[in-house]
C-alpha positions as YAML, in Angstrom:
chain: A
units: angstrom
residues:
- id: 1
  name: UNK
  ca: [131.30, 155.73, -90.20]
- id: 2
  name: UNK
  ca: [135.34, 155.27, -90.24]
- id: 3
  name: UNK
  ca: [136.35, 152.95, -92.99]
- id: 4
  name: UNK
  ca: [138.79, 150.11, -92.46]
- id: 5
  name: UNK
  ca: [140.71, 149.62, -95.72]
- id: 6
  name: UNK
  ca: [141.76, 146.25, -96.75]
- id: 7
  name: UNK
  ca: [145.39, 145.07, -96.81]
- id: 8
  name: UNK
  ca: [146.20, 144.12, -100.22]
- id: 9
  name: UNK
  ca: [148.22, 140.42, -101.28]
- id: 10
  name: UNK
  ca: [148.47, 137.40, -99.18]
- id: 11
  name: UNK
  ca: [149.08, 137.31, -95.68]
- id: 12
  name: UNK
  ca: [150.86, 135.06, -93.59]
- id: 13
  name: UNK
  ca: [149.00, 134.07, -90.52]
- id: 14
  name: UNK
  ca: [150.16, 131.89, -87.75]
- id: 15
  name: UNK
  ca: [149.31, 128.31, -87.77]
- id: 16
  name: UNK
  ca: [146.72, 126.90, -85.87]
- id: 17
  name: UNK
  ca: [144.34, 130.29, -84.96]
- id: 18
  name: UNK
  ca: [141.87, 129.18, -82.65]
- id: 19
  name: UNK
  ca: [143.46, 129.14, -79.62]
- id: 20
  name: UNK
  ca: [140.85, 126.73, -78.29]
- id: 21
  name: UNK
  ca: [143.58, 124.08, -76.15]
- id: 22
  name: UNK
  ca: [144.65, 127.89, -74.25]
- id: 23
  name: UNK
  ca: [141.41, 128.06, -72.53]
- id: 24
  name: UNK
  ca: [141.73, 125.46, -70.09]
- id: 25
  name: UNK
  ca: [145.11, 126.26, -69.21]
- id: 26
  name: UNK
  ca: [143.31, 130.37, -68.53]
- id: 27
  name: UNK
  ca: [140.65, 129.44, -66.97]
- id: 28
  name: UNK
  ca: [143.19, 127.44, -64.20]
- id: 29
  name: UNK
  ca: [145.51, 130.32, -63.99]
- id: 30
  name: UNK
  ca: [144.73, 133.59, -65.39]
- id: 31
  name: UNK
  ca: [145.64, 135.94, -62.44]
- id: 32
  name: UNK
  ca: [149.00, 134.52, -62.47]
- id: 33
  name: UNK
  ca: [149.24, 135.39, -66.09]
- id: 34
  name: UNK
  ca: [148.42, 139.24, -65.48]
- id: 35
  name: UNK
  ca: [151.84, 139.71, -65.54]
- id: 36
  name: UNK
  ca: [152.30, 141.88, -62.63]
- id: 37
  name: UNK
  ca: [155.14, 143.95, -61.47]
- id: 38
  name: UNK
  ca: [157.14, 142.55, -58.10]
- id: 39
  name: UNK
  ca: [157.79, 145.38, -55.66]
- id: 40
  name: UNK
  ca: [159.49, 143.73, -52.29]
- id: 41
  name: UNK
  ca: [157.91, 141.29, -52.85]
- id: 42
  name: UNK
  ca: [154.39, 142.77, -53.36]
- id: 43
  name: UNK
  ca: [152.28, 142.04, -56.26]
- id: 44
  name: UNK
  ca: [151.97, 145.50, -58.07]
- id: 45
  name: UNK
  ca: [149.40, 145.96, -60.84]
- id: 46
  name: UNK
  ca: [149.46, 149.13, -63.20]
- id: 47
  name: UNK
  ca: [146.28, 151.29, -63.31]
- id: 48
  name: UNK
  ca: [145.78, 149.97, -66.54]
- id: 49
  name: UNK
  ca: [146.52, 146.28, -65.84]
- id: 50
  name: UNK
  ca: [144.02, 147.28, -62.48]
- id: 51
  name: UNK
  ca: [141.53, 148.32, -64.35]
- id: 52
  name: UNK
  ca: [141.56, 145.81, -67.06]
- id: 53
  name: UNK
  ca: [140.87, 143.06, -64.12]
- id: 54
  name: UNK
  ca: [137.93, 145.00, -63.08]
- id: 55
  name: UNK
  ca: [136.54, 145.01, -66.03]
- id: 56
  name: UNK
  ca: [137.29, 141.45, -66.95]
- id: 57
  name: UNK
  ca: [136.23, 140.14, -63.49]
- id: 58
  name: UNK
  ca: [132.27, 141.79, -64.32]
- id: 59
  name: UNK
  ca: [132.88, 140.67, -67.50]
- id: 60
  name: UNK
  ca: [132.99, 136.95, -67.59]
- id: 61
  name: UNK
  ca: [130.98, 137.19, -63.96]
- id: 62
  name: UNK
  ca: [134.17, 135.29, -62.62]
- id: 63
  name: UNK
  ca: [133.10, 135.95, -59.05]
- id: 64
  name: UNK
  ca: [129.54, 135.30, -59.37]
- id: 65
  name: UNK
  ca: [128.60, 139.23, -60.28]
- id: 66
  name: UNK
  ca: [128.48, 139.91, -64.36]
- id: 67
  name: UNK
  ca: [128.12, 143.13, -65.20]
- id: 68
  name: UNK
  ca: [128.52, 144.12, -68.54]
- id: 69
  name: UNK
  ca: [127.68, 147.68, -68.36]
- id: 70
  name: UNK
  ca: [130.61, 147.80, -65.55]
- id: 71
  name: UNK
  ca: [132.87, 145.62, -67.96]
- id: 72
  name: UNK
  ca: [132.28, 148.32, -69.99]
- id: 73
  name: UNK
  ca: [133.56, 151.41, -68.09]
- id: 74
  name: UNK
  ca: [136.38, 149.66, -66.69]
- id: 75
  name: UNK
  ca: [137.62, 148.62, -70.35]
- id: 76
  name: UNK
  ca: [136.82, 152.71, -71.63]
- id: 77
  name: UNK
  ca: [138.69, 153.72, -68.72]
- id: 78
  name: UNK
  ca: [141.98, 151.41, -69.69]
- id: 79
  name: UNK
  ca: [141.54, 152.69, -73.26]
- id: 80
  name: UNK
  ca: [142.27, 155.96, -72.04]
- id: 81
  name: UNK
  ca: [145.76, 154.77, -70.69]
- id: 82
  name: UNK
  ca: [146.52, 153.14, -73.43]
- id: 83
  name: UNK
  ca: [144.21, 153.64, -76.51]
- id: 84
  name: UNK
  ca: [145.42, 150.64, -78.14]
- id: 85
  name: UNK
  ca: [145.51, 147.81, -76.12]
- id: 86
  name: UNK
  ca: [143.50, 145.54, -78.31]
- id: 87
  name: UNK
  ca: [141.96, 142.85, -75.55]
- id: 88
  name: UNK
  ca: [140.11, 146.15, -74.01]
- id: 89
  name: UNK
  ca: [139.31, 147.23, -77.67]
- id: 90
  name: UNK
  ca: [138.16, 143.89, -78.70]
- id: 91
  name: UNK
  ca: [136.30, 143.32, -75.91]
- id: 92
  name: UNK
  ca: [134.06, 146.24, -75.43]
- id: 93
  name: UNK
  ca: [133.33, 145.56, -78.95]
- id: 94
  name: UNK
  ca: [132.09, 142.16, -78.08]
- id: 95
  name: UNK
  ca: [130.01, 143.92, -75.15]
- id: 96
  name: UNK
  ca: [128.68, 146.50, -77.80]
- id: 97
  name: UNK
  ca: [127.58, 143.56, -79.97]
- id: 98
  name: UNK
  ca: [125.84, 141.48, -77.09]
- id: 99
  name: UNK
  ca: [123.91, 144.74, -76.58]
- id: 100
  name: UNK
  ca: [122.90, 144.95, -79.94]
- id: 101
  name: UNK
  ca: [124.15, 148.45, -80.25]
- id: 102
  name: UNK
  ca: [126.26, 147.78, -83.70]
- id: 103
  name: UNK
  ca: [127.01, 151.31, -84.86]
- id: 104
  name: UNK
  ca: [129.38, 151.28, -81.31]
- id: 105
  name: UNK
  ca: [130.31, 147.52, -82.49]
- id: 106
  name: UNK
  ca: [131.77, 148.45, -85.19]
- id: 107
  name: UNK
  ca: [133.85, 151.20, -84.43]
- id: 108
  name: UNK
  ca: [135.36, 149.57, -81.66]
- id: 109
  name: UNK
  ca: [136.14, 146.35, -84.12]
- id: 110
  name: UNK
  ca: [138.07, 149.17, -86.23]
- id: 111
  name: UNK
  ca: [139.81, 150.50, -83.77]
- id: 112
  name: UNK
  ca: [140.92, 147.00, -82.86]
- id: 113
  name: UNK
  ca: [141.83, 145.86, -86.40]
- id: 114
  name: UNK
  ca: [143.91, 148.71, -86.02]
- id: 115
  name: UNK
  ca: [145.47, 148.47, -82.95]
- id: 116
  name: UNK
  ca: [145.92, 144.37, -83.88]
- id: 117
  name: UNK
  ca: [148.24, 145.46, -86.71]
- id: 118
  name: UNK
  ca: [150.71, 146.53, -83.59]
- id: 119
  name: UNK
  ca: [151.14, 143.41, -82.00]
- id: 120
  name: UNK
  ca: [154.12, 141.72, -83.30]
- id: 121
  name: UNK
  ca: [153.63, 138.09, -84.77]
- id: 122
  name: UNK
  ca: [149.75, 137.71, -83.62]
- id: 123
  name: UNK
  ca: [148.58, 140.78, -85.80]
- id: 124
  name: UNK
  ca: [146.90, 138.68, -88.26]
- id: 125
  name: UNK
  ca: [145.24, 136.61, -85.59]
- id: 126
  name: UNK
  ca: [143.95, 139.58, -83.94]
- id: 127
  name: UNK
  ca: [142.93, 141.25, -86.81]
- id: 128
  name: UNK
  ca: [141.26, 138.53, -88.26]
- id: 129
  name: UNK
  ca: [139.48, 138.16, -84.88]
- id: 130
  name: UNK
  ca: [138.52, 142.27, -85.38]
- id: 131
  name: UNK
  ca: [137.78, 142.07, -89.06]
- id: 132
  name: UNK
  ca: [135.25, 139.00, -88.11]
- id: 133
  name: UNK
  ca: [133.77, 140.91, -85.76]
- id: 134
  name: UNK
  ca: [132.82, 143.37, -87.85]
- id: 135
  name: UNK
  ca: [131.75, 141.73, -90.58]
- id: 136
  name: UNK
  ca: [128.97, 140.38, -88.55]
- id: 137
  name: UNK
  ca: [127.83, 144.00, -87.36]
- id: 138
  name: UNK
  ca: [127.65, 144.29, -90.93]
- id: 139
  name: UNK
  ca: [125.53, 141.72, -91.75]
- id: 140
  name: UNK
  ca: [123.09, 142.62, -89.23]
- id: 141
  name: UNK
  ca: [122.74, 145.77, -90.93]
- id: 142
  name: UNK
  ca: [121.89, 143.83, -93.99]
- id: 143
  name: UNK
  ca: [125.02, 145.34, -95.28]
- id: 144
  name: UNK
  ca: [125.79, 142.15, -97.38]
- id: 145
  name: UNK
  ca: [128.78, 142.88, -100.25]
- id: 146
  name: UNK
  ca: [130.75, 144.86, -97.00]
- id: 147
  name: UNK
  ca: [130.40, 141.51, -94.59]
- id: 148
  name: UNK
  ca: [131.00, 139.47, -97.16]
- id: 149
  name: UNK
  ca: [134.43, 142.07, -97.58]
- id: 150
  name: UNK
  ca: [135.66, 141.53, -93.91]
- id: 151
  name: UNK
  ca: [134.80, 137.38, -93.57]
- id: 152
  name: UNK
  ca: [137.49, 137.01, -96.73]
- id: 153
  name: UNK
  ca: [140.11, 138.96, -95.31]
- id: 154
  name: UNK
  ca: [139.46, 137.50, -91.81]
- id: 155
  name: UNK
  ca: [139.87, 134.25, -93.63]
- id: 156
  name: UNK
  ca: [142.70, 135.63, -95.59]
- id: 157
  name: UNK
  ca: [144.28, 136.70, -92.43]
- id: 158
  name: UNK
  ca: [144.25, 133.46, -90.51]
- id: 159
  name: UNK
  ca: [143.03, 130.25, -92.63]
- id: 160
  name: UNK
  ca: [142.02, 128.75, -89.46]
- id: 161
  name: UNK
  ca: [139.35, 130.75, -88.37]
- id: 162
  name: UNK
  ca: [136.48, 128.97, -88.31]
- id: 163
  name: UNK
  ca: [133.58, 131.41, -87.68]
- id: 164
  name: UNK
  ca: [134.87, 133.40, -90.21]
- id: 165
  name: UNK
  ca: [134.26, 130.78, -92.75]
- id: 166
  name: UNK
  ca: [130.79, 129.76, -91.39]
- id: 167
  name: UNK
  ca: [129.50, 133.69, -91.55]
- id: 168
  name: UNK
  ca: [130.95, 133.77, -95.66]
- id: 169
  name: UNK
  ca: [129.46, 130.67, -96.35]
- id: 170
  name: UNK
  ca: [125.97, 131.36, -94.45]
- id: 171
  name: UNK
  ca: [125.79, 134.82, -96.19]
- id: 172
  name: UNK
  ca: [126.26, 133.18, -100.17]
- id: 173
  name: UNK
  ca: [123.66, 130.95, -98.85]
- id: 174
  name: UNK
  ca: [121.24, 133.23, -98.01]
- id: 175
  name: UNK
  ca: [121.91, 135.02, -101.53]
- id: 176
  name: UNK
  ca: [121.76, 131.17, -102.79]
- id: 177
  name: UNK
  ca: [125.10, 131.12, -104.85]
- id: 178
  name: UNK
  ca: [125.31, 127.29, -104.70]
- id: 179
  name: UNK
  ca: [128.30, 127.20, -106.37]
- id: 180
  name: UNK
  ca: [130.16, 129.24, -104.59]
- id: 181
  name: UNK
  ca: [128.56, 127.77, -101.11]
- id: 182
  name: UNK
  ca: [130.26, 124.11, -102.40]
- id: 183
  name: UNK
  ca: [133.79, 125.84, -102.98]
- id: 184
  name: UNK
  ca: [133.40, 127.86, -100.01]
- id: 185
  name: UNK
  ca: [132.37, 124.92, -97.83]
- id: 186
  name: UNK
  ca: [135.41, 122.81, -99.50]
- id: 187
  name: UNK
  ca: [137.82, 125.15, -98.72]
- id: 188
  name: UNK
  ca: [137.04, 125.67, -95.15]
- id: 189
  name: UNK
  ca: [136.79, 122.20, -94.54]
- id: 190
  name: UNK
  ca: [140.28, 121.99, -95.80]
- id: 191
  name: UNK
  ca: [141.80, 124.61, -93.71]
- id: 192
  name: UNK
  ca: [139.76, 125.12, -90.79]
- id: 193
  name: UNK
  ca: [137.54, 121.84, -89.96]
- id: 194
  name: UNK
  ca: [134.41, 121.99, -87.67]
- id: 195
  name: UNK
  ca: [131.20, 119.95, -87.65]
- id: 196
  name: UNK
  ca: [129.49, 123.49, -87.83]
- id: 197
  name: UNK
  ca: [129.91, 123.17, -91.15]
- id: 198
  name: UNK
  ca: [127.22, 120.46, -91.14]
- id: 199
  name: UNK
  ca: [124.59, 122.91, -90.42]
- id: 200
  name: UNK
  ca: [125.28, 124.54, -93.72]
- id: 201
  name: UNK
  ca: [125.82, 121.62, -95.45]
- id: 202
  name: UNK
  ca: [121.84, 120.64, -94.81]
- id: 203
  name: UNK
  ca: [121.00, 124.13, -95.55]
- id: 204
  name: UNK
  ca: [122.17, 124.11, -98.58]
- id: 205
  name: UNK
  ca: [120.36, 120.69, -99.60]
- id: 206
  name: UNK
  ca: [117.01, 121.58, -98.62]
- id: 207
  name: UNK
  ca: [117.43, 124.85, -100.55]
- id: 208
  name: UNK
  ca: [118.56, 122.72, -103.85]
- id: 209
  name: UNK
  ca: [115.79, 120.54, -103.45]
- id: 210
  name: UNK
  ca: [113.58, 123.22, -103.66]
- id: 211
  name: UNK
  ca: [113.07, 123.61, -99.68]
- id: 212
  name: UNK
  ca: [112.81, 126.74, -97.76]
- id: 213
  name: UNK
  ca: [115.74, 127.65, -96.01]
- id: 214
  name: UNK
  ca: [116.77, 130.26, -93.96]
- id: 215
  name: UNK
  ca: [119.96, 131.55, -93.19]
- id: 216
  name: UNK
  ca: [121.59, 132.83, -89.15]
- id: 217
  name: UNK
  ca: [122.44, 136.11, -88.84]
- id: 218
  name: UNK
  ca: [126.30, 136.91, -88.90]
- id: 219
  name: UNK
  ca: [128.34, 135.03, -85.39]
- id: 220
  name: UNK
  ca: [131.23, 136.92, -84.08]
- id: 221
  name: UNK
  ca: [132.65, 133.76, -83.35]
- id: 222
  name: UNK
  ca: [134.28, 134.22, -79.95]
- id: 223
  name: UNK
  ca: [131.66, 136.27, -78.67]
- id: 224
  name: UNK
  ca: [131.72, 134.02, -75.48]
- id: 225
  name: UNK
  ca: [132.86, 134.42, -71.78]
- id: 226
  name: UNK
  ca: [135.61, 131.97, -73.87]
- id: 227
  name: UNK
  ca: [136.12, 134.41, -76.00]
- id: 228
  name: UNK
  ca: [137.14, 137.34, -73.80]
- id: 229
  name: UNK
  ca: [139.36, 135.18, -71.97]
- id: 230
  name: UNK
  ca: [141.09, 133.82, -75.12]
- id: 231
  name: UNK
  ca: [141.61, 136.77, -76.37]
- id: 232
  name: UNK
  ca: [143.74, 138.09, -72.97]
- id: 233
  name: UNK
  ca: [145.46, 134.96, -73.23]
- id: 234
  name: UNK
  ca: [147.25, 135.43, -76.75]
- id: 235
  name: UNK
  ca: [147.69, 138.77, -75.74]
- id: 236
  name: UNK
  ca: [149.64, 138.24, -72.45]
- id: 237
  name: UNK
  ca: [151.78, 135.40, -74.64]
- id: 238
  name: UNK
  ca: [152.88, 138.03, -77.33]
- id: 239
  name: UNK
  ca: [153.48, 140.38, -74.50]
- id: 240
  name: UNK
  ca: [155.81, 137.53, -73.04]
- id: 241
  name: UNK
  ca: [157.82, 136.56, -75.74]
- id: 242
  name: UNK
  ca: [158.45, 140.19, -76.80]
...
């Protein structure tokens, strides 16, 4: 499989990361952000931008009809207009990971942390989205040290991402490295704070009381309906305010 090398130093992530207060506002009004072109007065999509709404429409099922397998063409089909367009990228791979089929999962999260590092002041957002992704893929292939790679430069990437946290700290639970569960739980409650945390927290009690405990597989986090439409949001706002 392609490799994704890791960026070396610190990097300098936007605040917040989330994006969770966008999705009520793109839920409301996300044809209008689409961004179209004006043509006397006609709205005038591209045949990317066309076929992006296909597949987003079967997608999230926003009239009433999900298809994911549709979803799916429609997003291949915009990649071949613009290979790196990373809402299409991102979001097949979310599609690919909903299907279970990881080996396609995870080269489309590549391709995406790739494509991410193109996108002006949100390329550490998106590529800490990608590099999440794909450290979960990992750990479902029981590929431990590599997932355990990704969630720390996802984290690196944007402080604020909370999943990424949760899948570092659930995998040194499941490999019961208490100490490092504590720090790791400390820090993330420090930069990115969630009550999912809690579930971890009771995990890791149980185990030190000499309880069984067993750890969730790796989340991709924004794996949602929410997720694909977050992710077109902070795209369309770079694409604005470029």
């Amino acid at each position: 499989m392609e490799q994704l090398t890791g960026h070396g130093g610190e990097m300098n992530p936007m605040s917040g990361g989330n994006g969770r207060s966008l999705v009520g506002l793109v839920l409301m009004g996300l044809l209008f952000l689409l961004n179209p072109l004006q043509t006397d007065g006609q709205t005038v999509l591209s045949p990317a931008q066309e076929a992006f709404k296909e597949g987003f429409a079967y997608h999230t099922g926003e009239d009433g009809t999900q298809d994911l397998k549709r979803a799916l063409l429609f997003y291949h089909k915009v990649l071949k207009v613009d290979p790196d367009l990373f809402p299409a990228l991102y979001n097949a791979a979310l599609i690919y990971t909903d299907q279970k089929e990881n080996a396609h999962a995870q080269r489309m999260f590549i391709k995406a942390a790739r494509a991410a590092r193109k996108s002006g002041d949100m390329a550490a957002q998106y590529e800490a989205l990608a590099r999440n992704g794909l450290g979960a893929c990992l750990q479902r292939d029981g590929k431990m040290p590599e997932a355990e790679k990704q969630f720390g430069i996802a984290i690196r990437m944007n402080p604020a991402l909370v999943e990424a946290h949760y899948n570092l700290i659930n995998i040194l639970a499941k490999e019961k490295r208490e100490a490092e569960v504590e720090k790791a739980i400390r820090v993330a409650e420090k930069l990115a704070p969630s009550s999912r945390y809690e579930v971890l927290k009771g995990r890791q009690k149980a185990q030190e009381s000499g309880g069984g405990t067993k750890a969730v597989g790796g989340t991709v986090g924004i794996v949602t309906i929410l997720g694909a439409i977050l992710i077109y949001a902070l795209y369309l706002r770079m694409r604005r305010s470029s």
